[in-house]
């Protein structure tokens, strides 16, 4: 008689990229952000934070469109292989300080293949500027933020999605990155300070806050205060 085959429990599928929330939901969020007082000169700086692979770039792009084309600063453009979280000085000098004066920011974009900074990108002092990336809501940046949005997806699921997206050739990079990310959030967590959460699987805006802000932040009916 044949030996019984060992149990083979398939690994869970990584979550797909977040789907689009209803247009009315994004419109309400955009209106709420525009109603906030400026936090950096004439700008409302809004961070979209979360684990790598949690859907930050996708959501930030949709929110930018709902805001009529709000500029998006991707922190991957300011990080480097050697300093994955050592971008605060570059962000401050090249982006935040000019915006605080009402001038356009201008930063050089890091080329992850050539491992050097390349062409410059301009950031206009728009009514809302989105700051997207892991650590966007870190301690050094929070005083300049009008709002902090957190993509709600745990690190393991986010990493699985990212590895599936990037393929096996970047497996070593993901292993190193995950360690750096875990150390960063252990020392400087963003999630407890979030004003609003976005489901990293569905893309829907969640109806609760994680913190108790001193002032109402979003009064457009998207969240309960």
mmCIF file of C-alpha atoms in Angstrom:
data_model
loop_
_atom_site.group_PDB
_atom_site.id
_atom_site.type_symbol
_atom_site.label_atom_id
_atom_site.label_comp_id
_atom_site.label_asym_id
_atom_site.label_seq_id
_atom_site.Cartn_x
_atom_site.Cartn_y
_atom_site.Cartn_z
ATOM 1 C CA UNK A 1 0.000 0.000 0.000
ATOM 2 C CA UNK A 2 1.266 3.461 -0.818
ATOM 3 C CA UNK A 3 2.415 5.543 2.096
ATOM 4 C CA UNK A 4 0.119 8.377 2.972
ATOM 5 C CA UNK A 5 1.189 11.643 1.436
ATOM 6 C CA UNK A 6 2.328 14.225 3.987
ATOM 7 C CA UNK A 7 0.066 17.141 4.660
ATOM 8 C CA UNK A 8 0.790 19.962 2.266
ATOM 9 C CA UNK A 9 -0.893 23.070 3.529
ATOM 10 C CA UNK A 10 -0.547 25.741 0.869
ATOM 11 C CA UNK A 11 0.916 29.060 1.914
ATOM 12 C CA UNK A 12 -1.652 31.834 2.076
ATOM 13 C CA UNK A 13 -1.736 34.060 -0.956
ATOM 14 C CA UNK A 14 -0.302 37.529 -0.403
ATOM 15 C CA UNK A 15 -2.999 40.199 -0.431
ATOM 16 C CA UNK A 16 -3.557 41.887 -3.754
ATOM 17 C CA UNK A 17 -2.912 45.560 -4.198
ATOM 18 C CA UNK A 18 -5.561 47.668 -2.486
ATOM 19 C CA UNK A 19 -8.660 48.317 -4.537
ATOM 20 C CA UNK A 20 -9.937 51.838 -5.053
ATOM 21 C CA UNK A 21 -12.227 53.244 -2.378
ATOM 22 C CA UNK A 22 -15.497 54.742 -3.607
ATOM 23 C CA UNK A 23 -14.940 58.102 -5.316
ATOM 24 C CA UNK A 24 -17.201 59.777 -2.763
ATOM 25 C CA UNK A 25 -14.968 58.543 0.052
ATOM 26 C CA UNK A 26 -11.793 59.896 -1.541
ATOM 27 C CA UNK A 27 -13.533 63.153 -2.393
ATOM 28 C CA UNK A 28 -14.632 63.549 1.219
ATOM 29 C CA UNK A 29 -11.105 62.855 2.432
ATOM 30 C CA UNK A 30 -9.631 65.336 -0.042
ATOM 31 C CA UNK A 31 -12.116 67.992 1.069
ATOM 32 C CA UNK A 32 -11.286 67.321 4.708
ATOM 33 C CA UNK A 33 -7.566 67.676 4.091
ATOM 34 C CA UNK A 34 -8.035 70.930 2.197
ATOM 35 C CA UNK A 35 -10.094 72.264 5.116
ATOM 36 C CA UNK A 36 -7.211 71.768 7.555
ATOM 37 C CA UNK A 37 -5.019 74.731 8.451
ATOM 38 C CA UNK A 38 -1.640 74.810 6.663
ATOM 39 C CA UNK A 39 1.091 73.050 8.592
ATOM 40 C CA UNK A 40 4.207 74.112 6.654
ATOM 41 C CA UNK A 41 4.122 77.653 5.302
ATOM 42 C CA UNK A 42 1.149 77.667 2.919
ATOM 43 C CA UNK A 43 1.220 73.854 2.586
ATOM 44 C CA UNK A 44 -0.752 71.096 4.278
ATOM 45 C CA UNK A 45 1.825 68.317 4.472
ATOM 46 C CA UNK A 46 0.084 64.921 4.625
ATOM 47 C CA UNK A 47 2.036 61.723 5.306
ATOM 48 C CA UNK A 48 1.053 58.297 3.964
ATOM 49 C CA UNK A 49 2.976 55.766 6.059
ATOM 50 C CA UNK A 50 2.944 52.007 6.531
ATOM 51 C CA UNK A 51 5.040 48.908 5.975
ATOM 52 C CA UNK A 52 6.807 48.375 2.658
ATOM 53 C CA UNK A 53 4.315 46.705 0.342
ATOM 54 C CA UNK A 54 1.238 47.950 2.222
ATOM 55 C CA UNK A 55 -0.147 49.986 -0.683
ATOM 56 C CA UNK A 56 1.139 53.477 0.175
ATOM 57 C CA UNK A 57 2.154 54.445 -3.358
ATOM 58 C CA UNK A 58 -1.114 53.230 -4.870
ATOM 59 C CA UNK A 59 -3.241 55.056 -2.307
ATOM 60 C CA UNK A 60 -1.149 58.230 -2.461
ATOM 61 C CA UNK A 61 -1.597 58.292 -6.231
ATOM 62 C CA UNK A 62 -5.373 58.015 -5.911
ATOM 63 C CA UNK A 63 -5.496 60.652 -3.197
ATOM 64 C CA UNK A 64 -3.325 62.951 -5.307
ATOM 65 C CA UNK A 65 -5.807 62.638 -8.163
ATOM 66 C CA UNK A 66 -8.725 63.372 -5.814
ATOM 67 C CA UNK A 67 -6.875 66.500 -4.723
ATOM 68 C CA UNK A 68 -6.573 67.676 -8.320
ATOM 69 C CA UNK A 69 -2.999 66.498 -8.844
ATOM 70 C CA UNK A 70 -1.364 67.203 -5.480
ATOM 71 C CA UNK A 71 2.432 66.718 -5.554
ATOM 72 C CA UNK A 72 3.695 63.433 -4.090
ATOM 73 C CA UNK A 73 7.163 63.134 -2.568
ATOM 74 C CA UNK A 74 8.243 59.481 -2.574
ATOM 75 C CA UNK A 75 10.698 58.787 0.223
ATOM 76 C CA UNK A 76 12.249 55.976 -1.839
ATOM 77 C CA UNK A 77 13.706 58.825 -3.902
ATOM 78 C CA UNK A 78 15.519 60.212 -0.850
ATOM 79 C CA UNK A 79 16.596 56.959 0.830
ATOM 80 C CA UNK A 80 19.707 55.016 -0.182
ATOM 81 C CA UNK A 81 21.058 51.473 0.130
ATOM 82 C CA UNK A 82 23.376 52.572 2.928
ATOM 83 C CA UNK A 83 20.862 54.824 4.669
ATOM 84 C CA UNK A 84 17.343 53.461 4.222
ATOM 85 C CA UNK A 85 16.103 55.803 6.958
ATOM 86 C CA UNK A 86 18.843 58.434 6.855
ATOM 87 C CA UNK A 87 16.903 60.796 4.613
ATOM 88 C CA UNK A 88 15.642 63.325 7.175
ATOM 89 C CA UNK A 89 18.375 65.868 6.449
ATOM 90 C CA UNK A 90 17.809 65.729 2.695
ATOM 91 C CA UNK A 91 14.045 66.003 3.164
ATOM 92 C CA UNK A 92 14.368 68.965 5.495
ATOM 93 C CA UNK A 93 16.888 70.943 3.419
ATOM 94 C CA UNK A 94 15.613 70.170 -0.076
ATOM 95 C CA UNK A 95 11.852 69.979 0.492
ATOM 96 C CA UNK A 96 10.518 71.106 3.872
ATOM 97 C CA UNK A 97 12.508 74.310 4.343
ATOM 98 C CA UNK A 98 11.673 75.698 0.885
ATOM 99 C CA UNK A 99 7.975 74.795 1.280
ATOM 100 C CA UNK A 100 7.918 76.529 4.663
ATOM 101 C CA UNK A 101 9.021 79.712 2.867
ATOM 102 C CA UNK A 102 6.341 79.266 0.217
ATOM 103 C CA UNK A 103 8.945 78.300 -2.379
ATOM 104 C CA UNK A 104 9.148 75.139 -4.443
ATOM 105 C CA UNK A 105 11.230 72.283 -3.092
ATOM 106 C CA UNK A 106 13.763 70.587 -5.339
ATOM 107 C CA UNK A 107 15.435 67.283 -4.547
ATOM 108 C CA UNK A 108 17.662 64.839 -6.383
ATOM 109 C CA UNK A 109 16.204 61.378 -6.965
ATOM 110 C CA UNK A 110 18.193 58.343 -5.857
ATOM 111 C CA UNK A 111 18.770 55.767 -8.599
ATOM 112 C CA UNK A 112 18.526 52.337 -6.949
ATOM 113 C CA UNK A 113 20.253 50.650 -9.881
ATOM 114 C CA UNK A 114 23.155 53.078 -10.327
ATOM 115 C CA UNK A 115 23.341 53.608 -6.536
ATOM 116 C CA UNK A 116 23.693 57.368 -6.866
ATOM 117 C CA UNK A 117 21.556 60.486 -6.918
ATOM 118 C CA UNK A 118 20.477 61.595 -10.354
ATOM 119 C CA UNK A 119 17.995 64.031 -11.862
ATOM 120 C CA UNK A 120 16.256 66.642 -9.726
ATOM 121 C CA UNK A 121 12.523 66.799 -9.145
ATOM 122 C CA UNK A 122 10.553 69.909 -8.171
ATOM 123 C CA UNK A 123 7.845 70.041 -5.513
ATOM 124 C CA UNK A 124 5.570 73.090 -5.815
ATOM 125 C CA UNK A 125 4.177 74.727 -2.690
ATOM 126 C CA UNK A 126 0.692 73.388 -3.408
ATOM 127 C CA UNK A 127 -2.235 73.519 -0.952
ATOM 128 C CA UNK A 128 -1.591 69.832 -0.134
ATOM 129 C CA UNK A 129 1.694 67.965 -0.585
ATOM 130 C CA UNK A 130 1.718 64.214 0.048
ATOM 131 C CA UNK A 131 4.760 62.579 1.656
ATOM 132 C CA UNK A 132 4.671 58.854 0.882
ATOM 133 C CA UNK A 133 6.948 56.150 2.211
ATOM 134 C CA UNK A 134 7.990 54.033 5.158
ATOM 135 C CA UNK A 135 8.644 56.389 8.050
ATOM 136 C CA UNK A 136 6.790 59.364 6.540
ATOM 137 C CA UNK A 137 5.183 59.908 9.944
ATOM 138 C CA UNK A 138 8.382 59.645 11.933
ATOM 139 C CA UNK A 139 9.147 61.822 14.955
ATOM 140 C CA UNK A 140 11.351 64.270 13.045
ATOM 141 C CA UNK A 141 8.602 64.998 10.493
ATOM 142 C CA UNK A 142 5.409 64.946 12.587
ATOM 143 C CA UNK A 143 5.593 68.612 13.728
ATOM 144 C CA UNK A 144 5.287 69.672 10.066
ATOM 145 C CA UNK A 145 2.340 67.372 9.276
ATOM 146 C CA UNK A 146 -1.274 68.431 8.873
ATOM 147 C CA UNK A 147 -2.345 64.765 8.971
ATOM 148 C CA UNK A 148 -0.822 61.298 9.167
ATOM 149 C CA UNK A 149 -2.483 58.426 7.297
ATOM 150 C CA UNK A 150 -1.471 54.834 8.048
ATOM 151 C CA UNK A 151 -1.903 51.881 5.666
ATOM 152 C CA UNK A 152 -3.290 49.112 7.848
ATOM 153 C CA UNK A 153 -1.538 45.904 6.743
ATOM 154 C CA UNK A 154 0.805 43.878 8.927
ATOM 155 C CA UNK A 155 4.467 43.597 8.026
ATOM 156 C CA UNK A 156 4.391 39.919 7.030
ATOM 157 C CA UNK A 157 1.511 40.370 4.594
ATOM 158 C CA UNK A 158 2.999 43.565 3.193
ATOM 159 C CA UNK A 159 6.381 41.901 2.679
ATOM 160 C CA UNK A 160 4.780 38.912 0.940
ATOM 161 C CA UNK A 161 3.024 41.274 -1.456
ATOM 162 C CA UNK A 162 6.233 43.195 -2.102
ATOM 163 C CA UNK A 163 8.295 40.067 -2.727
ATOM 164 C CA UNK A 164 5.689 38.772 -5.156
ATOM 165 C CA UNK A 165 5.740 42.104 -6.975
ATOM 166 C CA UNK A 166 9.540 42.391 -7.154
ATOM 167 C CA UNK A 167 10.446 38.771 -7.897
ATOM 168 C CA UNK A 168 13.135 36.452 -6.478
ATOM 169 C CA UNK A 169 16.026 38.609 -7.690
ATOM 170 C CA UNK A 170 15.237 41.116 -4.920
ATOM 171 C CA UNK A 171 14.752 38.551 -2.143
ATOM 172 C CA UNK A 172 18.070 39.478 -0.513
ATOM 173 C CA UNK A 173 17.175 43.161 -0.617
ATOM 174 C CA UNK A 174 13.810 42.467 1.027
ATOM 175 C CA UNK A 175 15.446 40.478 3.831
ATOM 176 C CA UNK A 176 17.768 43.369 4.668
ATOM 177 C CA UNK A 177 15.055 45.963 4.253
ATOM 178 C CA UNK A 178 12.622 44.145 6.561
ATOM 179 C CA UNK A 179 15.207 44.105 9.348
ATOM 180 C CA UNK A 180 15.875 47.829 8.923
ATOM 181 C CA UNK A 181 12.164 48.620 8.824
ATOM 182 C CA UNK A 182 11.429 46.589 11.932
ATOM 183 C CA UNK A 183 14.228 48.352 13.829
ATOM 184 C CA UNK A 184 12.990 51.751 12.666
ATOM 185 C CA UNK A 185 9.387 51.248 13.755
ATOM 186 C CA UNK A 186 10.500 49.737 17.071
ATOM 187 C CA UNK A 187 12.430 52.924 17.863
ATOM 188 C CA UNK A 188 10.187 55.462 16.135
ATOM 189 C CA UNK A 189 6.665 54.118 15.518
ATOM 190 C CA UNK A 190 4.240 56.016 13.292
ATOM 191 C CA UNK A 191 1.075 53.929 13.718
ATOM 192 C CA UNK A 192 0.138 55.146 17.239
ATOM 193 C CA UNK A 193 0.158 58.733 15.953
ATOM 194 C CA UNK A 194 -2.021 58.137 12.891
ATOM 195 C CA UNK A 195 -5.031 60.380 12.429
ATOM 196 C CA UNK A 196 -6.687 58.018 9.984
ATOM 197 C CA UNK A 197 -6.176 54.447 8.770
ATOM 198 C CA UNK A 198 -6.606 52.974 5.315
ATOM 199 C CA UNK A 199 -7.209 49.240 4.840
ATOM 200 C CA UNK A 200 -4.201 47.902 2.945
ATOM 201 C CA UNK A 201 -6.281 45.133 1.339
ATOM 202 C CA UNK A 202 -9.458 46.933 0.295
ATOM 203 C CA UNK A 203 -8.184 50.501 0.064
ATOM 204 C CA UNK A 204 -11.171 51.617 2.155
ATOM 205 C CA UNK A 205 -10.822 54.329 4.724
ATOM 206 C CA UNK A 206 -11.379 52.879 8.188
ATOM 207 C CA UNK A 207 -13.907 54.530 10.436
ATOM 208 C CA UNK A 208 -11.782 55.040 13.512
ATOM 209 C CA UNK A 209 -8.644 56.790 14.627
ATOM 210 C CA UNK A 210 -5.756 55.268 16.540
ATOM 211 C CA UNK A 211 -4.896 58.359 18.512
ATOM 212 C CA UNK A 212 -6.852 61.046 20.273
ATOM 213 C CA UNK A 213 -5.747 64.277 18.592
ATOM 214 C CA UNK A 214 -5.893 67.500 20.547
ATOM 215 C CA UNK A 215 -7.960 69.108 17.786
ATOM 216 C CA UNK A 216 -10.433 67.731 15.245
ATOM 217 C CA UNK A 217 -8.441 66.898 12.141
ATOM 218 C CA UNK A 218 -10.897 65.647 9.526
ATOM 219 C CA UNK A 219 -14.411 66.956 9.806
ATOM 220 C CA UNK A 220 -15.705 65.731 6.451
ATOM 221 C CA UNK A 221 -17.547 62.723 7.875
ATOM 222 C CA UNK A 222 -14.810 60.283 6.821
ATOM 223 C CA UNK A 223 -13.867 59.546 10.411
ATOM 224 C CA UNK A 224 -15.582 59.873 13.728
ATOM 225 C CA UNK A 225 -14.027 62.401 16.100
#
